[in-house]
Amino acid sequence: FSPCHHMMVTSDHPERNHHFKSLFEDVENEEAIKAVFEGFKATVDQPGNIFYATFMKLNPSAKVILTVRDSPEVWANSTKDTVFGCNMASNWFQWKINKFLWDISNPPHIALIHMIMSDKKVHGVDPNNPKTDLAQMYTDWINRVIETVPAEKLLIFNVKEGWKPLCDFLGVPVPDKPFPRVNSSASFKEKMTARIKRQVGVLLMKFLLVLTIGVGAIAMLTYVA
């Protein structure tokens, strides 16, 4: 099942990211989907999960693993703490601040992927909008996948179950090592904080450069005058 596509992989293939503009215009654009995922045998997380129906159409033998949490609220709280942090803003001003920090800490194609999620053929709501009920969005998505994927091609899986149900579904032996636990909320926030600090530093340097050039130009004009 390797190589496997993941959101992080999009940064390794910047030459493919312009295809997300086509997918924003048409989320079912098969040529764009093929271009983004060319060479990968599997996909996990965003943006691959958005296109599961098209993957099944392109590859009728494909299997779908639907990961679930203990409850919709558990999932919603986790995403508010990580990928959909803008959703937890309590007022318009805080939402704008959160959105600004999110925008400067992520490359443009990530924003496009989040906009694609708002398409009526995907979630139909903006997951970063504080007015969106993320628990309901989760529930609607789970129900849609269950209704559209044939039962024999679908595994409903909670990672707490470990290797066995996953390996049985995929027809592979259970590895002789612990089930991995990575990308926790704490590690995600740590990475995002570091990224925001780095981007703020870059913006500050650009501002100081422009300010220095501007002051220098004014000084020269004053001197000439």
PDB file of C-alpha atoms in Angstrom:
ATOM      1  CA  PHE A   1       0.000   0.000   0.000  1.00  0.00           C
ATOM      2  CA  SER A   2       2.996   2.235  -0.474  1.00  0.00           C
ATOM      3  CA  PRO A   3       3.474   4.967  -1.458  1.00  0.00           C
ATOM      4  CA  CYS A   4       0.534   6.432   0.458  1.00  0.00           C
ATOM      5  CA  HIS A   5      -0.710   9.975  -0.134  1.00  0.00           C
ATOM      6  CA  HIS A   6      -1.251  12.323   2.814  1.00  0.00           C
ATOM      7  CA  MET A   7      -1.790  16.059   3.226  1.00  0.00           C
ATOM      8  CA  MET A   8       1.888  16.444   4.114  1.00  0.00           C
ATOM      9  CA  VAL A   9       2.826  14.899   0.751  1.00  0.00           C
ATOM     10  CA  THR A  10       1.351  17.884  -1.107  1.00  0.00           C
ATOM     11  CA  SER A  11       4.361  19.939  -0.010  1.00  0.00           C
ATOM     12  CA  ASP A  12       6.658  17.374  -1.635  1.00  0.00           C
ATOM     13  CA  HIS A  13       4.918  17.760  -5.003  1.00  0.00           C
ATOM     14  CA  PRO A  14       4.342  21.519  -5.465  1.00  0.00           C
ATOM     15  CA  GLU A  15       4.212  21.023  -9.233  1.00  0.00           C
ATOM     16  CA  ARG A  16       0.873  19.215  -8.791  1.00  0.00           C
ATOM     17  CA  ASN A  17      -0.853  21.693  -6.509  1.00  0.00           C
ATOM     18  CA  HIS A  18      -2.209  23.905  -9.293  1.00  0.00           C
ATOM     19  CA  HIS A  19      -4.673  21.093 -10.022  1.00  0.00           C
ATOM     20  CA  PHE A  20      -6.529  21.991  -6.821  1.00  0.00           C
ATOM     21  CA  LYS A  21      -7.756  25.114  -8.636  1.00  0.00           C
ATOM     22  CA  SER A  22      -9.469  22.826 -11.158  1.00  0.00           C
ATOM     23  CA  LEU A  23     -10.899  20.730  -8.318  1.00  0.00           C
ATOM     24  CA  PHE A  24     -12.219  23.857  -6.627  1.00  0.00           C
ATOM     25  CA  GLU A  25     -14.134  24.568  -9.822  1.00  0.00           C
ATOM     26  CA  ASP A  26     -15.234  20.930 -10.218  1.00  0.00           C
ATOM     27  CA  VAL A  27     -14.658  18.550  -7.309  1.00  0.00           C
ATOM     28  CA  GLU A  28     -15.329  15.575  -9.605  1.00  0.00           C
ATOM     29  CA  ASN A  29     -12.704  16.525 -12.219  1.00  0.00           C
ATOM     30  CA  GLU A  30     -11.196  13.086 -12.858  1.00  0.00           C
ATOM     31  CA  GLU A  31      -8.191  14.331 -14.818  1.00  0.00           C
ATOM     32  CA  ALA A  32      -7.177  16.678 -12.003  1.00  0.00           C
ATOM     33  CA  ILE A  33      -7.642  13.928  -9.417  1.00  0.00           C
ATOM     34  CA  LYS A  34      -5.481  11.565 -11.457  1.00  0.00           C
ATOM     35  CA  ALA A  35      -2.796  14.246 -11.780  1.00  0.00           C
ATOM     36  CA  VAL A  36      -2.680  14.925  -8.028  1.00  0.00           C
ATOM     37  CA  PHE A  37      -2.557  11.270  -6.959  1.00  0.00           C
ATOM     38  CA  GLU A  38      -0.535   9.785  -9.818  1.00  0.00           C
ATOM     39  CA  GLY A  39       1.913   7.135  -8.597  1.00  0.00           C
ATOM     40  CA  PHE A  40       0.231   6.566  -5.223  1.00  0.00           C
ATOM     41  CA  LYS A  41      -1.343   3.240  -4.272  1.00  0.00           C
ATOM     42  CA  ALA A  42      -3.296   4.498  -1.256  1.00  0.00           C
ATOM     43  CA  THR A  43      -4.356   7.733   0.383  1.00  0.00           C
ATOM     44  CA  VAL A  44      -5.189   8.764   3.942  1.00  0.00           C
ATOM     45  CA  ASP A  45      -6.471  12.007   5.457  1.00  0.00           C
ATOM     46  CA  GLN A  46      -7.142  15.154   3.463  1.00  0.00           C
ATOM     47  CA  PRO A  47      -7.316  15.771   0.569  1.00  0.00           C
ATOM     48  CA  GLY A  48      -7.711  12.136  -0.549  1.00  0.00           C
ATOM     49  CA  ASN A  49     -10.779  11.450   1.586  1.00  0.00           C
ATOM     50  CA  ILE A  50     -12.685  14.133  -0.310  1.00  0.00           C
ATOM     51  CA  PHE A  51     -12.486  12.120  -3.534  1.00  0.00           C
ATOM     52  CA  TYR A  52     -13.290   8.615  -2.265  1.00  0.00           C
ATOM     53  CA  ALA A  53     -16.295   8.234  -4.601  1.00  0.00           C
ATOM     54  CA  THR A  54     -14.205   9.091  -7.654  1.00  0.00           C
ATOM     55  CA  PHE A  55     -11.477   6.671  -6.543  1.00  0.00           C
ATOM     56  CA  MET A  56     -14.060   3.876  -6.395  1.00  0.00           C
ATOM     57  CA  LYS A  57     -15.277   4.818  -9.863  1.00  0.00           C
ATOM     58  CA  LEU A  58     -11.745   4.800 -11.270  1.00  0.00           C
ATOM     59  CA  ASN A  59     -10.831   1.603  -9.423  1.00  0.00           C
ATOM     60  CA  PRO A  60     -13.883  -0.601  -8.669  1.00  0.00           C
ATOM     61  CA  SER A  61     -11.754  -2.966  -6.554  1.00  0.00           C
ATOM     62  CA  ALA A  62     -10.685  -0.178  -4.190  1.00  0.00           C
ATOM     63  CA  LYS A  63     -11.392  -0.573  -0.480  1.00  0.00           C
ATOM     64  CA  VAL A  64     -12.456   2.244   1.827  1.00  0.00           C
ATOM     65  CA  ILE A  65     -11.466   2.554   5.484  1.00  0.00           C
ATOM     66  CA  LEU A  66     -13.784   4.906   7.350  1.00  0.00           C
ATOM     67  CA  THR A  67     -12.077   5.990  10.566  1.00  0.00           C
ATOM     68  CA  VAL A  68     -14.403   7.017  13.374  1.00  0.00           C
ATOM     69  CA  ARG A  69     -14.000   8.495  16.834  1.00  0.00           C
ATOM     70  CA  ASP A  70     -15.809   7.589  20.058  1.00  0.00           C
ATOM     71  CA  SER A  71     -18.423  10.260  19.336  1.00  0.00           C
ATOM     72  CA  PRO A  72     -19.021  13.169  16.941  1.00  0.00           C
ATOM     73  CA  GLU A  73     -18.231  15.583  19.766  1.00  0.00           C
ATOM     74  CA  VAL A  74     -14.829  13.979  20.399  1.00  0.00           C
ATOM     75  CA  TRP A  75     -13.948  14.424  16.728  1.00  0.00           C
ATOM     76  CA  ALA A  76     -15.246  18.006  16.642  1.00  0.00           C
ATOM     77  CA  ASN A  77     -13.257  19.026  19.717  1.00  0.00           C
ATOM     78  CA  SER A  78     -10.117  17.430  18.300  1.00  0.00           C
ATOM     79  CA  THR A  79     -10.403  19.254  14.966  1.00  0.00           C
ATOM     80  CA  LYS A  80     -11.147  22.579  16.646  1.00  0.00           C
ATOM     81  CA  ASP A  81      -7.891  22.084  18.497  1.00  0.00           C
ATOM     82  CA  THR A  82      -6.002  21.352  15.269  1.00  0.00           C
ATOM     83  CA  VAL A  83      -6.953  21.561  11.567  1.00  0.00           C
ATOM     84  CA  PHE A  84     -10.161  23.610  11.997  1.00  0.00           C
ATOM     85  CA  GLY A  85      -8.882  25.946  14.705  1.00  0.00           C
ATOM     86  CA  CYS A  86     -10.687  28.938  13.207  1.00  0.00           C
ATOM     87  CA  ASN A  87     -13.997  27.261  14.063  1.00  0.00           C
ATOM     88  CA  MET A  88     -13.547  27.854  17.806  1.00  0.00           C
ATOM     89  CA  ALA A  89     -13.540  31.658  17.592  1.00  0.00           C
ATOM     90  CA  SER A  90     -16.113  33.201  19.928  1.00  0.00           C
ATOM     91  CA  ASN A  91     -16.544  36.438  17.971  1.00  0.00           C
ATOM     92  CA  TRP A  92     -15.917  37.975  14.544  1.00  0.00           C
ATOM     93  CA  PHE A  93     -12.673  39.697  15.553  1.00  0.00           C
ATOM     94  CA  GLN A  94     -11.145  36.543  17.031  1.00  0.00           C
ATOM     95  CA  TRP A  95     -12.207  34.583  13.932  1.00  0.00           C
ATOM     96  CA  LYS A  96     -10.416  37.101  11.672  1.00  0.00           C
ATOM     97  CA  ILE A  97      -7.258  36.904  13.811  1.00  0.00           C
ATOM     98  CA  ASN A  98      -7.350  33.095  13.775  1.00  0.00           C
ATOM     99  CA  LYS A  99      -7.975  33.101  10.019  1.00  0.00           C
ATOM    100  CA  PHE A 100      -5.033  35.471   9.443  1.00  0.00           C
ATOM    101  CA  LEU A 101      -2.672  33.299  11.495  1.00  0.00           C
ATOM    102  CA  TRP A 102      -3.932  30.187   9.689  1.00  0.00           C
ATOM    103  CA  ASP A 103      -3.475  31.810   6.265  1.00  0.00           C
ATOM    104  CA  ILE A 104       0.109  32.946   6.879  1.00  0.00           C
ATOM    105  CA  SER A 105       1.137  29.589   8.334  1.00  0.00           C
ATOM    106  CA  ASN A 106      -0.115  27.485   5.404  1.00  0.00           C
ATOM    107  CA  PRO A 107       0.745  27.434   1.686  1.00  0.00           C
ATOM    108  CA  PRO A 108      -2.029  28.613  -0.707  1.00  0.00           C
ATOM    109  CA  HIS A 109      -3.010  25.106  -1.863  1.00  0.00           C
ATOM    110  CA  ILE A 110      -4.019  24.174   1.709  1.00  0.00           C
ATOM    111  CA  ALA A 111      -6.553  27.011   1.709  1.00  0.00           C
ATOM    112  CA  LEU A 112      -7.859  25.722  -1.624  1.00  0.00           C
ATOM    113  CA  ILE A 113      -8.304  22.231  -0.171  1.00  0.00           C
ATOM    114  CA  HIS A 114     -10.310  23.662   2.732  1.00  0.00           C
ATOM    115  CA  MET A 115     -12.444  25.632   0.269  1.00  0.00           C
ATOM    116  CA  ILE A 116     -13.085  22.434  -1.697  1.00  0.00           C
ATOM    117  CA  MET A 117     -14.438  20.890   1.519  1.00  0.00           C
ATOM    118  CA  SER A 118     -17.146  23.552   1.537  1.00  0.00           C
ATOM    119  CA  ASP A 119     -18.443  22.373  -1.850  1.00  0.00           C
ATOM    120  CA  LYS A 120     -22.016  21.099  -1.680  1.00  0.00           C
ATOM    121  CA  LYS A 121     -20.787  17.775  -3.092  1.00  0.00           C
ATOM    122  CA  VAL A 122     -18.389  17.374  -0.147  1.00  0.00           C
ATOM    123  CA  HIS A 123     -19.506  18.840   3.203  1.00  0.00           C
ATOM    124  CA  GLY A 124     -21.613  21.736   1.961  1.00  0.00           C
ATOM    125  CA  VAL A 125     -20.456  23.873   4.890  1.00  0.00           C
ATOM    126  CA  ASP A 126     -17.244  25.707   5.746  1.00  0.00           C
ATOM    127  CA  PRO A 127     -15.475  23.768   8.528  1.00  0.00           C
ATOM    128  CA  ASN A 128     -13.534  26.913   9.506  1.00  0.00           C
ATOM    129  CA  ASN A 129     -16.660  28.998  10.054  1.00  0.00           C
ATOM    130  CA  PRO A 130     -17.593  29.256  13.773  1.00  0.00           C
ATOM    131  CA  LYS A 131     -21.255  28.901  12.762  1.00  0.00           C
ATOM    132  CA  THR A 132     -20.625  25.400  11.384  1.00  0.00           C
ATOM    133  CA  ASP A 133     -21.632  22.524  13.648  1.00  0.00           C
ATOM    134  CA  LEU A 134     -18.608  20.243  13.230  1.00  0.00           C
ATOM    135  CA  ALA A 135     -20.213  17.363  15.126  1.00  0.00           C
ATOM    136  CA  GLN A 136     -23.123  17.406  12.678  1.00  0.00           C
ATOM    137  CA  MET A 137     -20.723  17.697   9.730  1.00  0.00           C
ATOM    138  CA  TYR A 138     -18.930  14.598  10.999  1.00  0.00           C
ATOM    139  CA  THR A 139     -22.201  12.686  11.417  1.00  0.00           C
ATOM    140  CA  ASP A 140     -23.412  13.622   7.930  1.00  0.00           C
ATOM    141  CA  TRP A 141     -20.100  12.529   6.402  1.00  0.00           C
ATOM    142  CA  ILE A 142     -20.082   9.174   8.211  1.00  0.00           C
ATOM    143  CA  ASN A 143     -23.640   8.481   7.074  1.00  0.00           C
ATOM    144  CA  ARG A 144     -22.861   9.455   3.487  1.00  0.00           C
ATOM    145  CA  VAL A 145     -19.847   7.145   3.252  1.00  0.00           C
ATOM    146  CA  ILE A 146     -21.793   4.233   4.757  1.00  0.00           C
ATOM    147  CA  GLU A 147     -24.646   4.814   2.300  1.00  0.00           C
ATOM    148  CA  THR A 148     -22.434   5.111  -0.792  1.00  0.00           C
ATOM    149  CA  VAL A 149     -19.740   2.465  -0.263  1.00  0.00           C
ATOM    150  CA  PRO A 150     -20.723  -1.215  -0.693  1.00  0.00           C
ATOM    151  CA  ALA A 151     -20.572  -2.996   2.676  1.00  0.00           C
ATOM    152  CA  GLU A 152     -18.029  -5.555   1.436  1.00  0.00           C
ATOM    153  CA  LYS A 153     -15.671  -2.722   0.396  1.00  0.00           C
ATOM    154  CA  LEU A 154     -15.986  -0.758   3.631  1.00  0.00           C
ATOM    155  CA  LEU A 155     -14.284  -1.033   7.030  1.00  0.00           C
ATOM    156  CA  ILE A 156     -15.586   1.198   9.818  1.00  0.00           C
ATOM    157  CA  PHE A 157     -12.518   1.504  12.000  1.00  0.00           C
ATOM    158  CA  ASN A 158     -11.592   3.122  15.309  1.00  0.00           C
ATOM    159  CA  VAL A 159      -7.815   3.214  15.733  1.00  0.00           C
ATOM    160  CA  LYS A 160      -8.299   2.007  19.319  1.00  0.00           C
ATOM    161  CA  GLU A 161      -9.070  -1.395  17.794  1.00  0.00           C
ATOM    162  CA  GLY A 162      -5.446  -1.789  16.722  1.00  0.00           C
ATOM    163  CA  TRP A 163      -3.960  -3.857  13.919  1.00  0.00           C
ATOM    164  CA  LYS A 164      -6.235  -6.898  13.633  1.00  0.00           C
ATOM    165  CA  PRO A 165      -9.464  -5.575  12.046  1.00  0.00           C
ATOM    166  CA  LEU A 166      -7.421  -3.379   9.722  1.00  0.00           C
ATOM    167  CA  CYS A 167      -5.107  -6.179   8.607  1.00  0.00           C
ATOM    168  CA  ASP A 168      -7.965  -8.687   8.250  1.00  0.00           C
ATOM    169  CA  PHE A 169      -9.814  -6.247   6.001  1.00  0.00           C
ATOM    170  CA  LEU A 170      -6.736  -5.647   3.838  1.00  0.00           C
ATOM    171  CA  GLY A 171      -5.747  -9.315   3.778  1.00  0.00           C
ATOM    172  CA  VAL A 172      -2.275  -8.833   5.237  1.00  0.00           C
ATOM    173  CA  PRO A 173      -0.586 -10.310   8.344  1.00  0.00           C
ATOM    174  CA  VAL A 174      -0.599  -8.405  11.632  1.00  0.00           C
ATOM    175  CA  PRO A 175       2.794  -6.665  12.142  1.00  0.00           C
ATOM    176  CA  ASP A 176       4.903  -7.693  15.109  1.00  0.00           C
ATOM    177  CA  LYS A 177       5.113  -4.163  16.481  1.00  0.00           C
ATOM    178  CA  PRO A 178       2.880  -1.706  18.369  1.00  0.00           C
ATOM    179  CA  PHE A 179       0.142   0.137  16.514  1.00  0.00           C
ATOM    180  CA  PRO A 180       1.533   3.634  15.720  1.00  0.00           C
ATOM    181  CA  ARG A 181       0.272   6.763  17.392  1.00  0.00           C
ATOM    182  CA  VAL A 182       1.477   9.901  15.614  1.00  0.00           C
ATOM    183  CA  ASN A 183       0.241  13.392  14.741  1.00  0.00           C
ATOM    184  CA  SER A 184      -1.423  13.956  18.115  1.00  0.00           C
ATOM    185  CA  SER A 185      -3.142  17.260  18.898  1.00  0.00           C
ATOM    186  CA  ALA A 186      -0.160  18.312  21.014  1.00  0.00           C
ATOM    187  CA  SER A 187       2.410  17.620  18.279  1.00  0.00           C
ATOM    188  CA  PHE A 188       0.187  19.274  15.647  1.00  0.00           C
ATOM    189  CA  LYS A 189      -0.112  22.465  17.711  1.00  0.00           C
ATOM    190  CA  GLU A 190       3.615  22.464  18.358  1.00  0.00           C
ATOM    191  CA  LYS A 191       4.324  22.307  14.604  1.00  0.00           C
ATOM    192  CA  MET A 192       1.746  24.991  13.827  1.00  0.00           C
ATOM    193  CA  THR A 193       3.086  27.326  16.534  1.00  0.00           C
ATOM    194  CA  ALA A 194       6.608  26.975  15.161  1.00  0.00           C
ATOM    195  CA  ARG A 195       5.327  27.599  11.613  1.00  0.00           C
ATOM    196  CA  ILE A 196       3.370  30.713  12.668  1.00  0.00           C
ATOM    197  CA  LYS A 197       6.401  32.137  14.513  1.00  0.00           C
ATOM    198  CA  ARG A 198       8.545  31.525  11.457  1.00  0.00           C
ATOM    199  CA  GLN A 199       6.055  33.198   9.106  1.00  0.00           C
ATOM    200  CA  VAL A 200       5.510  36.156  11.447  1.00  0.00           C
ATOM    201  CA  GLY A 201       9.285  36.589  11.544  1.00  0.00           C
ATOM    202  CA  VAL A 202       9.408  36.630   7.740  1.00  0.00           C
ATOM    203  CA  LEU A 203       6.591  39.197   7.562  1.00  0.00           C
ATOM    204  CA  LEU A 204       8.320  41.352  10.169  1.00  0.00           C
ATOM    205  CA  MET A 205      11.587  41.289   8.215  1.00  0.00           C
ATOM    206  CA  LYS A 206       9.752  42.289   5.025  1.00  0.00           C
ATOM    207  CA  PHE A 207       8.020  45.124   6.875  1.00  0.00           C
ATOM    208  CA  LEU A 208      11.306  46.406   8.311  1.00  0.00           C
ATOM    209  CA  LEU A 209      12.915  46.212   4.867  1.00  0.00           C
ATOM    210  CA  VAL A 210      10.107  48.223   3.274  1.00  0.00           C
ATOM    211  CA  LEU A 211      10.208  50.693   6.180  1.00  0.00           C
ATOM    212  CA  THR A 212      13.982  51.115   5.837  1.00  0.00           C
ATOM    213  CA  ILE A 213      13.746  51.687   2.084  1.00  0.00           C
ATOM    214  CA  GLY A 214      10.874  54.135   2.598  1.00  0.00           C
ATOM    215  CA  VAL A 215      12.739  56.139   5.263  1.00  0.00           C
ATOM    216  CA  GLY A 216      15.847  56.162   3.068  1.00  0.00           C
ATOM    217  CA  ALA A 217      13.883  57.441   0.101  1.00  0.00           C
ATOM    218  CA  ILE A 218      12.298  60.204   2.172  1.00  0.00           C
ATOM    219  CA  ALA A 219      15.701  61.192   3.512  1.00  0.00           C
ATOM    220  CA  MET A 220      17.144  61.398  -0.015  1.00  0.00           C
ATOM    221  CA  LEU A 221      14.233  63.480  -1.247  1.00  0.00           C
ATOM    222  CA  THR A 222      14.601  65.798   1.726  1.00  0.00           C
ATOM    223  CA  TYR A 223      18.339  66.122   1.089  1.00  0.00           C
ATOM    224  CA  VAL A 224      17.834  66.864  -2.607  1.00  0.00           C
ATOM    225  CA  ALA A 225      15.158  69.414  -1.816  1.00  0.00           C
TER     226      ALA A 225
END
